[in-house]
Short mmCIF file of C-alpha atoms and ligand atoms in Angstrom, two decimals:
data_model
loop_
_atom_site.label_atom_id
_atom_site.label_comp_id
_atom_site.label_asym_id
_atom_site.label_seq_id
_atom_site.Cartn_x
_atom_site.Cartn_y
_atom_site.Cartn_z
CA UNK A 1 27.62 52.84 8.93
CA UNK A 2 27.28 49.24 9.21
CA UNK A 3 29.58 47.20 7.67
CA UNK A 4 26.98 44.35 6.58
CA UNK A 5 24.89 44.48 3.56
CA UNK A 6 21.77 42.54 4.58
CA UNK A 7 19.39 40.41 2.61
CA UNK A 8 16.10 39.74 3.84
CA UNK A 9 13.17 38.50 1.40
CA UNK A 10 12.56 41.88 0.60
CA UNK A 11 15.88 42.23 -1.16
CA UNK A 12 18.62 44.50 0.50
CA UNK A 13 17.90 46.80 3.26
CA UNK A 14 19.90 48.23 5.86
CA UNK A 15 21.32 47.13 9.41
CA UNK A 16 18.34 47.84 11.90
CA UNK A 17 21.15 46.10 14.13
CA UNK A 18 23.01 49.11 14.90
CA UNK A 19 21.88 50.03 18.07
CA UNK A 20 22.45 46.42 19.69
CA UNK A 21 25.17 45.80 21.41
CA UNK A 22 27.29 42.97 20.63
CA UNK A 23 27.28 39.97 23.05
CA UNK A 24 28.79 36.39 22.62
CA UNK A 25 27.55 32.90 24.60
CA UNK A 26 30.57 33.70 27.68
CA UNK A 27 28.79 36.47 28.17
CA UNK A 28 25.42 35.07 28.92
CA UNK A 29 26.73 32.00 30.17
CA UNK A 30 29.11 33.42 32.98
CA UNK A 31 27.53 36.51 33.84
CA UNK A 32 24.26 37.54 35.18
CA UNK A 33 22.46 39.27 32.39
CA UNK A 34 19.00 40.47 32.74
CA UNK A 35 16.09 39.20 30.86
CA UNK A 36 15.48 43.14 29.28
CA UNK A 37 19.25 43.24 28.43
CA UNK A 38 19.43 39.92 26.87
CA UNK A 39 16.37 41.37 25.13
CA UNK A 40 18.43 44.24 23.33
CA UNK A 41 21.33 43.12 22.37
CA UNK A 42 22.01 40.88 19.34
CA UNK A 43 24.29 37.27 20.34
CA UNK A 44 27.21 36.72 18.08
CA UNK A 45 27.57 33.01 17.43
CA UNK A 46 30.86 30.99 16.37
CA UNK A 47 30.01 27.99 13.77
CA UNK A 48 31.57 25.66 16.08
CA UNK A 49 29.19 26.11 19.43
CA UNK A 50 26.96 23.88 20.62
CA UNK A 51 23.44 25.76 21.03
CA UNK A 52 22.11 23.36 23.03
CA UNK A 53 23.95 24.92 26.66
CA UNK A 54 21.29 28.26 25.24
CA UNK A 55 18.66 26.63 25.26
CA UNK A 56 17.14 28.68 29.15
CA UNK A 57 18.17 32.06 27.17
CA UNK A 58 16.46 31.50 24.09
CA UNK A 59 12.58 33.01 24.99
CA UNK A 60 14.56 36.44 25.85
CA UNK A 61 16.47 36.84 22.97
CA UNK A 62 15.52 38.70 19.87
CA UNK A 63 18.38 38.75 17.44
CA UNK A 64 21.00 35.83 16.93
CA UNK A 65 23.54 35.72 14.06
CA UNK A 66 25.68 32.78 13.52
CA UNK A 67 28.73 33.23 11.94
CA UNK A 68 29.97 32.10 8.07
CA UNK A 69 33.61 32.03 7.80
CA UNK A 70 34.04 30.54 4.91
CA UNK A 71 31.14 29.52 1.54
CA UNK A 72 32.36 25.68 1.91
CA UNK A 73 31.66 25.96 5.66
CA UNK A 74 28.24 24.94 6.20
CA UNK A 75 28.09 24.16 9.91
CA UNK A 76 25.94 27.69 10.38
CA UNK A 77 22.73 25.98 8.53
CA UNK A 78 22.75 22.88 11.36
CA UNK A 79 22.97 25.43 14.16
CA UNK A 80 20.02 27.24 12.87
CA UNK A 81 17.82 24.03 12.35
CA UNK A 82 18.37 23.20 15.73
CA UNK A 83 17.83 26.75 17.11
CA UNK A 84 14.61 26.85 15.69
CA UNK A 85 14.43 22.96 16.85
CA UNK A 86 14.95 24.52 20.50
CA UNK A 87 12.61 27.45 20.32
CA UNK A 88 14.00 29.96 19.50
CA UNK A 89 11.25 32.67 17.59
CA UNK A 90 13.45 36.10 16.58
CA UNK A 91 15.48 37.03 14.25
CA UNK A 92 18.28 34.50 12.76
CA UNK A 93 20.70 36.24 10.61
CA UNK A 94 23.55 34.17 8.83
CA UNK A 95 26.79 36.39 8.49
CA UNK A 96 29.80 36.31 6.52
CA UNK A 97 30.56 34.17 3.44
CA UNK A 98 27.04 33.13 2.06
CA UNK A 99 26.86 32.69 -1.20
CA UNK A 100 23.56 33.80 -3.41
CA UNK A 101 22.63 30.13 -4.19
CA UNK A 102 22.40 29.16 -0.73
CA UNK A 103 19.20 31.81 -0.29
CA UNK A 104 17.00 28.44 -0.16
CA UNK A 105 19.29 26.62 2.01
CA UNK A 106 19.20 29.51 4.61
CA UNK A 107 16.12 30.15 4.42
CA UNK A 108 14.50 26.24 5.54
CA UNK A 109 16.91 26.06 7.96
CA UNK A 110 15.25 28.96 9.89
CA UNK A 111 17.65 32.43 8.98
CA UNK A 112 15.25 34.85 7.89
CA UNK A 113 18.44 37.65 7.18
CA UNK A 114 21.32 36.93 5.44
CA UNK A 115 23.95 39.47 6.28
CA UNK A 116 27.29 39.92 4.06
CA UNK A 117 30.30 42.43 3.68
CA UNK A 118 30.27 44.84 0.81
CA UNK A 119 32.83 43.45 -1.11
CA UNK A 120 30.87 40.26 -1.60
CA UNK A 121 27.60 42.21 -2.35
CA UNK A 122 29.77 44.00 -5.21
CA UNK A 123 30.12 40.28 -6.71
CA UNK A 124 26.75 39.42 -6.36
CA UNK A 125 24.20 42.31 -6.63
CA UNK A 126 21.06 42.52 -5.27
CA UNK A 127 19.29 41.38 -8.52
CA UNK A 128 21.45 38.19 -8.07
CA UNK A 129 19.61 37.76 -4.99
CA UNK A 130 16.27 39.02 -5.70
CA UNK A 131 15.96 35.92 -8.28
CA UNK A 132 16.63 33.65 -5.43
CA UNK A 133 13.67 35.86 -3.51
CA UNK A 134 11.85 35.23 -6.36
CA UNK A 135 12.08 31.55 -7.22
CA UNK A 136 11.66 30.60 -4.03
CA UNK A 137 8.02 29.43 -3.65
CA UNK A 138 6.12 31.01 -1.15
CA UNK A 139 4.07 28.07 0.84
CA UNK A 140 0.95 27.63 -0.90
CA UNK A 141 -0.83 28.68 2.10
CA UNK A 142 0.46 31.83 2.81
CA UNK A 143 -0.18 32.73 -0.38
CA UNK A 144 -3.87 31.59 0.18
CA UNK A 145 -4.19 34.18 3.39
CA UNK A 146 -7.03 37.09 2.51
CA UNK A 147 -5.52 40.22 1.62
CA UNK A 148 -2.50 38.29 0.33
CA UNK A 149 -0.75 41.02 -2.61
CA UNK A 150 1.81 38.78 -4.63
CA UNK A 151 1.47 38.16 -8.00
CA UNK A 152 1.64 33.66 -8.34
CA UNK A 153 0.65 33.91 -12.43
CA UNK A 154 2.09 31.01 -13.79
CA UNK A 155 0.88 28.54 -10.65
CA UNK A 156 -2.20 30.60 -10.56
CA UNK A 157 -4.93 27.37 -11.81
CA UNK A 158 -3.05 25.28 -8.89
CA UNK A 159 -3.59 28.20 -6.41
CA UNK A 160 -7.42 28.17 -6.95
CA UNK A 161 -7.81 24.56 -7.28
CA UNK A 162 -5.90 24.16 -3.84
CA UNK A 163 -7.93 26.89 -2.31
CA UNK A 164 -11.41 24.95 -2.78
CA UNK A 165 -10.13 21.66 -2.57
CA UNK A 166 -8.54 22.70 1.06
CA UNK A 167 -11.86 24.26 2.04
CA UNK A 168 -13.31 20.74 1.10
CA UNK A 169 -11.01 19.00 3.32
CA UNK A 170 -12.20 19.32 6.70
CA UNK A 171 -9.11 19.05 8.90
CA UNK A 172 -9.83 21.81 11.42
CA UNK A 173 -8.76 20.37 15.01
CA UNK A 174 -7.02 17.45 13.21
CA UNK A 175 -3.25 18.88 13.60
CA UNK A 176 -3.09 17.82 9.52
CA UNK A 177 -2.67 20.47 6.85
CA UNK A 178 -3.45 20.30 3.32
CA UNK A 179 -0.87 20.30 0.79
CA UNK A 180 -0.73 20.40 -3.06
CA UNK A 181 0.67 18.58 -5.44
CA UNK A 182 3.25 20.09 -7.83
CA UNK A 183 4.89 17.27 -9.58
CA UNK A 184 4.21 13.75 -10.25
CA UNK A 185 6.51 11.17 -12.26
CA UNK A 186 5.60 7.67 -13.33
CA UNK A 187 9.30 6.01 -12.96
CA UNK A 188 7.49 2.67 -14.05
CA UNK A 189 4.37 1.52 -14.05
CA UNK A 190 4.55 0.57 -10.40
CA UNK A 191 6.95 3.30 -9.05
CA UNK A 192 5.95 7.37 -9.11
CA UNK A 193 7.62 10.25 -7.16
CA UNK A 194 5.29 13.47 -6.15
CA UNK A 195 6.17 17.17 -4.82
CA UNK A 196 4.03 18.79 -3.00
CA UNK A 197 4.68 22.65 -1.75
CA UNK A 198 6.05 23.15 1.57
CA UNK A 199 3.90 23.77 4.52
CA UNK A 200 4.76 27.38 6.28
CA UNK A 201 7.27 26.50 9.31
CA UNK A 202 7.59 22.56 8.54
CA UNK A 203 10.97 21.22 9.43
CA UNK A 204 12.54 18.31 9.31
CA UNK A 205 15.65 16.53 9.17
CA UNK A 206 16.74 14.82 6.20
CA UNK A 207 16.27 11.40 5.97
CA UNK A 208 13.07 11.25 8.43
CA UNK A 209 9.25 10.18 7.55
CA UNK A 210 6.07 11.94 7.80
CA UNK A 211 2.36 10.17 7.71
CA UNK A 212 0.82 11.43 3.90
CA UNK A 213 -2.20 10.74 2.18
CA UNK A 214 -5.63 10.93 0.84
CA UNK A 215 -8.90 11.39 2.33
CA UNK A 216 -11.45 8.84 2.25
CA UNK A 217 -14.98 8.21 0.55
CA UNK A 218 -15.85 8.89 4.29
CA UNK A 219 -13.60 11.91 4.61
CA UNK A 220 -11.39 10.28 6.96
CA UNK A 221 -8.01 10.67 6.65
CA UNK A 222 -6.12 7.69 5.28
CA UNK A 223 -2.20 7.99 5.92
CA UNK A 224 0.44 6.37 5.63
CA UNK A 225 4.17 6.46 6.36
CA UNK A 226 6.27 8.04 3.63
CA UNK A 227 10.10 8.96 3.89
CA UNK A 228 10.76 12.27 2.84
CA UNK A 229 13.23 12.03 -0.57
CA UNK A 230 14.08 15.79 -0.78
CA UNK A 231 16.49 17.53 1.36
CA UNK A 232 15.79 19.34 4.36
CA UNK A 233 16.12 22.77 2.78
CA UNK A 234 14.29 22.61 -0.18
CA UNK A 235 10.86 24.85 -0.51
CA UNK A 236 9.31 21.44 -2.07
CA UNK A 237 8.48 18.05 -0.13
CA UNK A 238 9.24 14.92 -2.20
CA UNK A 239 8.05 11.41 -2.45
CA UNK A 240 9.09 8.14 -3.72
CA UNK A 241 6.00 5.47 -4.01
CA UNK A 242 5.12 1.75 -5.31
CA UNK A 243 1.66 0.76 -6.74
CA UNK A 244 0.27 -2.10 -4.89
CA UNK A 245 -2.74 -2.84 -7.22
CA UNK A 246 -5.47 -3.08 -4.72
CA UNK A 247 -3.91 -1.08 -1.83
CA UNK A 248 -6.60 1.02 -0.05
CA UNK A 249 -4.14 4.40 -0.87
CA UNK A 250 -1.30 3.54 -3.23
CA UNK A 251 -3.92 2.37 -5.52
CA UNK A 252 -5.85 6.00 -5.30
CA UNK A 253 -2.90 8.23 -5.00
CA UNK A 254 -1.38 6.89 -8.07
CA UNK A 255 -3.97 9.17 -10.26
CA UNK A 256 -3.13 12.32 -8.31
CA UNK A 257 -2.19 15.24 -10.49
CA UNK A 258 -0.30 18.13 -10.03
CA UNK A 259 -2.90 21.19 -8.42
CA UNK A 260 -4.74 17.88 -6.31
CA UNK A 261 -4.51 18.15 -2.65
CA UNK A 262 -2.92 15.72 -0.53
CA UNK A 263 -3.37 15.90 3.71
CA UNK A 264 -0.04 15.80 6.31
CA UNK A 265 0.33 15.24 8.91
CA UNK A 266 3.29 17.94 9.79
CA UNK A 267 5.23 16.03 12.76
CA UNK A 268 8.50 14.28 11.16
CA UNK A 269 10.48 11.52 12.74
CA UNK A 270 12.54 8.86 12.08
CA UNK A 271 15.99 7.28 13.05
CA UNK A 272 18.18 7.49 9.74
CA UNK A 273 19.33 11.32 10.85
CA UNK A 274 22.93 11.96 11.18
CA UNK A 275 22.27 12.83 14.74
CA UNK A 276 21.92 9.32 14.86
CA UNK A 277 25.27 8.20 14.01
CA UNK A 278 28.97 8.70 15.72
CA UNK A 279 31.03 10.80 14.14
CA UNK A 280 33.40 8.83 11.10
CA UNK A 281 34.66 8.77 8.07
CA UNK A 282 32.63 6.72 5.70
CA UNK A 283 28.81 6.48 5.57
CA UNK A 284 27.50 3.24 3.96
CA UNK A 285 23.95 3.79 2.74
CA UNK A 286 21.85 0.21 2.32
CA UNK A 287 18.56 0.37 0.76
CA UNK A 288 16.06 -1.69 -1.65
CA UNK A 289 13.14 -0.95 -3.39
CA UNK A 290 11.63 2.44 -2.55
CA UNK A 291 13.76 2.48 0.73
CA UNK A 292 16.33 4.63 -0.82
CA UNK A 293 13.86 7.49 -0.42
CA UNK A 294 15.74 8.63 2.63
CA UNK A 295 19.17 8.36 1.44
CA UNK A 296 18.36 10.59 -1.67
CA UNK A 297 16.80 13.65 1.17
CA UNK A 298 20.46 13.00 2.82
CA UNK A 299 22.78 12.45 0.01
CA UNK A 300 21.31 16.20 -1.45
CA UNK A 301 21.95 18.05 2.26
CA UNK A 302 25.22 19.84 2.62
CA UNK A 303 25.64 18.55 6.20
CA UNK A 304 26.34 14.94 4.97
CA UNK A 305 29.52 15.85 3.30
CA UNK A 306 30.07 18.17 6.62
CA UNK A 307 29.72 15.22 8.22
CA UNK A 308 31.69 12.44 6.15
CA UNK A 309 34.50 12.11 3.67
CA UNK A 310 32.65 9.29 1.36
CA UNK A 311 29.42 8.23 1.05
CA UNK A 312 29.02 5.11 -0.13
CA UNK A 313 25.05 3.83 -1.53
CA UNK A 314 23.72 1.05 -2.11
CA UNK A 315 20.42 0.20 -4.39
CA UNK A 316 19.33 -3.21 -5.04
CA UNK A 317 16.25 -3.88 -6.75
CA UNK A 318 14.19 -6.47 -8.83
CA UNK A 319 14.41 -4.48 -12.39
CA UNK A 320 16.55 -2.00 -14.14
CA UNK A 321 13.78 0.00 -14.73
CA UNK A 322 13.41 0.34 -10.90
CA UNK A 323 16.95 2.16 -10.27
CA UNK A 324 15.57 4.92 -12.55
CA UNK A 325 14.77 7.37 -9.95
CA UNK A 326 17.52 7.04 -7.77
CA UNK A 327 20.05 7.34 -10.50
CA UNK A 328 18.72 10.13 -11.57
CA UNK A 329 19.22 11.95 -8.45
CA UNK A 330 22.60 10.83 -7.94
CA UNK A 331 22.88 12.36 -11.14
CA UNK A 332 21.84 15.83 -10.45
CA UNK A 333 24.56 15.98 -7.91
CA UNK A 334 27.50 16.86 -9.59
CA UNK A 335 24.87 20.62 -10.84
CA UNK A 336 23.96 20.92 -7.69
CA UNK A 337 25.22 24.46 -7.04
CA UNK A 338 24.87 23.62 -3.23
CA UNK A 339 26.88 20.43 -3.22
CA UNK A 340 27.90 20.01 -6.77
CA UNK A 341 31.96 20.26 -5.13
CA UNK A 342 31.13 17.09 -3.24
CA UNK A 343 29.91 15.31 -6.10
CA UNK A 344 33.66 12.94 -6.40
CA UNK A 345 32.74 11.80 -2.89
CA UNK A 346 29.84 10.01 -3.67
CA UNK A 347 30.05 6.17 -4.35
CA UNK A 348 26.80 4.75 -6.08
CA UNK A 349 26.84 0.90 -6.25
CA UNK A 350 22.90 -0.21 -7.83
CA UNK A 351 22.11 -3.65 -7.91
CA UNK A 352 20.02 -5.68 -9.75
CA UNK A 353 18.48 -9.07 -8.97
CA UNK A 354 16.03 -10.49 -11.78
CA UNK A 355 17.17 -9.25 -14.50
CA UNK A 356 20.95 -9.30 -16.49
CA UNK A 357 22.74 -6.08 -15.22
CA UNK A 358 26.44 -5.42 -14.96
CA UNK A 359 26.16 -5.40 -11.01
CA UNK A 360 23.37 -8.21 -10.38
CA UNK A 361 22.94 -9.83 -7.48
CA UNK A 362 21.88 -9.09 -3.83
CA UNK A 363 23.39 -6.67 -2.23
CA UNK A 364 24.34 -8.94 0.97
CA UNK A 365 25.87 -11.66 -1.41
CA UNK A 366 27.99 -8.84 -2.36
CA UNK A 367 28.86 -7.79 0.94
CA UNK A 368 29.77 -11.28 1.80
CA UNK A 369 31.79 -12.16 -0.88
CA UNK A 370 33.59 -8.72 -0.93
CA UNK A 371 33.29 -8.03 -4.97
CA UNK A 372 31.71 -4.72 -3.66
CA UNK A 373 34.42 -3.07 -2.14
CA UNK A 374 36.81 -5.00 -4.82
CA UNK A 375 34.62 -2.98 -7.48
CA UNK A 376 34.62 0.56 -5.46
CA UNK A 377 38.54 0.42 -4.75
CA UNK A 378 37.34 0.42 -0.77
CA UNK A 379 38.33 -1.32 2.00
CA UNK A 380 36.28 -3.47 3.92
CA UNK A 381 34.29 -1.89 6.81
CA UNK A 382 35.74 -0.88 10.08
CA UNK A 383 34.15 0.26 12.83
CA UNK A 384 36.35 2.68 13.61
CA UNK A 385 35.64 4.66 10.99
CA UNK A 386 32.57 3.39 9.55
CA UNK A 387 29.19 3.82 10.01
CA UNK A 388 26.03 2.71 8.28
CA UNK A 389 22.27 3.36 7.20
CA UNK A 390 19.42 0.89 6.27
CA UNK A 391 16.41 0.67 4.65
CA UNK A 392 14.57 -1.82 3.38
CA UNK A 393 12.30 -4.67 3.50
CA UNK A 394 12.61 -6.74 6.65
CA UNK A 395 14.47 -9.61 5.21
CA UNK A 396 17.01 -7.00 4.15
CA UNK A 397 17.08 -4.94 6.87
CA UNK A 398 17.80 -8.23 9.16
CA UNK A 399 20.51 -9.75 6.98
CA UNK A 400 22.62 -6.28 6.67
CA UNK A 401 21.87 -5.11 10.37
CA UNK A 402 23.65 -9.33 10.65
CA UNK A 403 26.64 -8.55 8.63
CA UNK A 404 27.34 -5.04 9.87
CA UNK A 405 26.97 -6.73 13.69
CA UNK A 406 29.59 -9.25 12.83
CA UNK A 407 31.77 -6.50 11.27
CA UNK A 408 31.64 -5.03 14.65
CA UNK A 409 29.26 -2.03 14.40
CA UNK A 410 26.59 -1.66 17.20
CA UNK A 411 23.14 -0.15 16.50
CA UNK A 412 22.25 3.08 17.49
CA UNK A 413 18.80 5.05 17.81
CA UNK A 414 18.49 8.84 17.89
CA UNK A 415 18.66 9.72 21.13
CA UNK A 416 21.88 7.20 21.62
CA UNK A 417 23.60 7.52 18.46
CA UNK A 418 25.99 4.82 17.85
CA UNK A 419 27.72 3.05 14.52
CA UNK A 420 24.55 1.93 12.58
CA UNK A 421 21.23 2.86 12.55
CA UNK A 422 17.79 1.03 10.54
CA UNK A 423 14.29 2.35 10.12
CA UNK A 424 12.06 0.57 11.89
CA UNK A 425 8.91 2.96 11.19
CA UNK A 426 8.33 0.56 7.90
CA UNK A 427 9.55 -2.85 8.71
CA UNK A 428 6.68 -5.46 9.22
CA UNK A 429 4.05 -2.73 8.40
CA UNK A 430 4.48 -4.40 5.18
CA UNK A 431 6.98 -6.93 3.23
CA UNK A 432 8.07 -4.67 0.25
CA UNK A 433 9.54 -2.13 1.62
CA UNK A 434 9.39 1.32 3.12
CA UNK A 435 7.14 4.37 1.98
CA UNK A 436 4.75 1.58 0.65
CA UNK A 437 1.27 1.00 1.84
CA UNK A 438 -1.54 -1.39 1.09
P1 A2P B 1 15.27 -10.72 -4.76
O1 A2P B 1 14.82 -10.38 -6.15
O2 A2P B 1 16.36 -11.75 -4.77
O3 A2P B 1 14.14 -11.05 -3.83
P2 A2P B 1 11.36 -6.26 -2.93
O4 A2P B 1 10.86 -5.61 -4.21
O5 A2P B 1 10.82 -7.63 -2.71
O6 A2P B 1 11.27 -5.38 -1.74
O7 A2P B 1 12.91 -6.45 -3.15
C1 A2P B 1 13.73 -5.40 -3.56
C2 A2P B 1 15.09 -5.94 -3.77
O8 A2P B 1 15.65 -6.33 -2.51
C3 A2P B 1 15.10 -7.17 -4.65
O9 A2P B 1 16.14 -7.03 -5.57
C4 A2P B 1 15.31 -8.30 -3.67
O10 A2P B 1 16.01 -9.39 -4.20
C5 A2P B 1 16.16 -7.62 -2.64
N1 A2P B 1 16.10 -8.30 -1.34
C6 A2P B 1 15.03 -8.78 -0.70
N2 A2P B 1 15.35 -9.34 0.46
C7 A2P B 1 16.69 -9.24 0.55
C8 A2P B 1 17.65 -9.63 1.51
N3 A2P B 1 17.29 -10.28 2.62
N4 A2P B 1 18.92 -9.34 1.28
C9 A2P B 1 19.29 -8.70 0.18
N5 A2P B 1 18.46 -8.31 -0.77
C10 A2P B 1 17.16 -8.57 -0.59
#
């Protein structure tokens, strides 16, 4: 009898495993296995190996499980990503210690089993886990496929609308998909925030950008840049917008509605990914306006706090009313079942610059003068162990790329990661900020 219990999105079932035989990367890498063998066996993989030296091996094997040691140790969830980054198309399962709310987490990074001893299946039953099946939203899509069974009641008026409103958007050959909307907020009456469901097999990292939008009275697409604001794991894509009054898209896609149909264009990139950085100790966030979109996708993925001990972010805006959103999600991370336990380890310093606030100011006068670190009980930055993000409107993105150079951090870029990275994707597209668009 197997000694795993295994969770699929059916809900338990049993080990079809059995009859592989157990191989680990030494194997494969110092000894001449066939394709047809590499074929039938299942690869046993250690948290701490780097998948990239499997890459030639992956289009022969079937069955990879990465190991769990421990529920705090997340380092599993980055090797799947970046299997499924690399290629590889069979069967991921995760195995050990994971824990029923991390069904979701598993489940965008690319595991489609989830495989755990007995004992821990005593402590959380399958109907424990059949909730998480059961929550998690099925892309909108999928559930749009002829012949397609499940039951989608209560989102049932969004499922039709989508269906014709994605049959009126041509985008055959275009490489876009259609999404729909799920949520919208109106932070102010110049910033909103929008969900829209998941596209089947869209990844990204957190903290890069995809091109989103409307069509035109033509039909045309008309996209524009937007970071992603929800972490990399989450069935949901997020948004974080400003209204420019007579911008060609901000000024239509501020009457969206939840059911309306947005187009993407799936491909995400950008250079504030942790990949991006050398490894350290602190992470110091920058952003203003609408630019802290990407921090709030990174400071909600588990691999940050992997990653860092403190994370340290920094809003500065025109208004009060303008930190709303951000605060908010800072907020939800002390419930955050997935990282709720790193929750002390996140510094949030918002600033405000035309109105009366108890931290007002811009955020580079506070840099310079040092009250910031003064009011955080931190020392000044080192780039030994420091390393940096920014986002923001060119002016500010230019003065804090200045005072993190003379503090002796070097810029990197993705594929040469270094002690400070900026997104460029938004800076002189236009003056406000990023995720903005005329
Ligand atoms: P300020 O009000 O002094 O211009 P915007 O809405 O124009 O993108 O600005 C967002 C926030 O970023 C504002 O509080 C603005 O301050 C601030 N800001 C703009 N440029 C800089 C800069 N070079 N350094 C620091 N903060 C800046």
């Amino acid at each position: 009898m197997s000694e795993w219990v295994i969770i699929t999105n059916k809900g338990f079932s049993s080990d079809d495993w059995m009859s592989r035989s157990v191989i680990e990367p030494a194997n494969i890498l110092s000894s001449n296995i066939g394709e047809e063998q590499l074929k039938k066996c299942q690869l046993k993989l250690g948290n701490d190996f780097q998948v990239e030296t499997l890459k030639s091996f992956l289009p022969y094997l079937n069955a990879i499980s990465i190991d769990f040691p421990s529920a705090k140790d997340g380092r599993g969830f980055s090797h799947a990503r970046r299997l499924r980054q690399l290629g590889y198309l069979g069967v991921l399962r995760a195995s050990g210690h994971v824990m029923v709310d991390h069904y979701r987490h598993a489940t965008q990074s690319g595991f489609n089993q989830i495989a755990i001893p007995p004992k821990l299946a005593k402590r959380m039953p399958e109907p424990y886990w059949q909730q998480q099946i059961d929550n998690f939203t099925p892309s909108y899509q999928e559930k749009l496929q002829p012949g397609s069974t499940t039951s989608y009641s209560s989102k049932n008026n969004i499922l039709i609308k989508e269906a014709k409103k994605i049959q009126n958007l041509n985008l055959t050959n275009t490489g876009f998909v259609g999404v729909v909307v799920t949520k919208v907020i109106h932070w102010t009456d110049w910033l909103f925030s929008f969900r829209v469901a998941r596209p089947k097999n869209f990844r990204f990292q957190s903290g890069e950008f995809v091109m989103i939008g409307l069509p035109k009275s033509d039909g045309k697409p008309l996209l524009r840049a937007y970071s992603i604001a929800s972490p990399s794991w989450d069935d949901e894509l997020e948004f974080y917008s400003i209204i420019i009054p007579n911008g060609p898209l901000t000024s239509q896609l501020q009457h969206i509605s939840i059911g309306d149909n947005l187009i993407l264009n799936p491909k995400a990139t950008g250079t504030l990914v942790l990949d991006s950085l050398l490894s350290g100790k602190r992470l110091f966030m920058f952003a203003s306006g609408t630019g802290i979109a990407p921090f709030v996708s990174l400071i909600r993925d588990p691999e940050i706090y992997e990653k860092f001990e403190q994370i340290i972010l920094f809003h500065t805006c025109r208004g009060v009313k303008d930190l709303n959103y951000g605060k908010s999600i800072v907020e939800t991370i002390s419930k955050d079942s997935l990282i709720g336990e790193y929750a002390d380890r996140v510094f949030y310093y918002p600033t405000v610059t035309r109105e009366t606030f108890h931290t007002k100011g811009r955020i580079t006068e506070l840099l310079k003068t040092g009250q910031i670190f003064q009011d955080l009980q931190l020392t000044p930055i080192n780039p030994d162990t420091d390393r940096a993000m920014i986002c923001g409107s060119l002016a500010l993105n230019k003065d804090i790329k200045a005072f993190l150079v003379t503090s002796g951090l070097k810029e990197g870029v993705r594929n040469h990661p270094a002690e400070f990275v900026q997104e460029k994707a938004f800076v002189g597209l236009n003056p406000i900020g990023l995720g903005q668009s005329f």
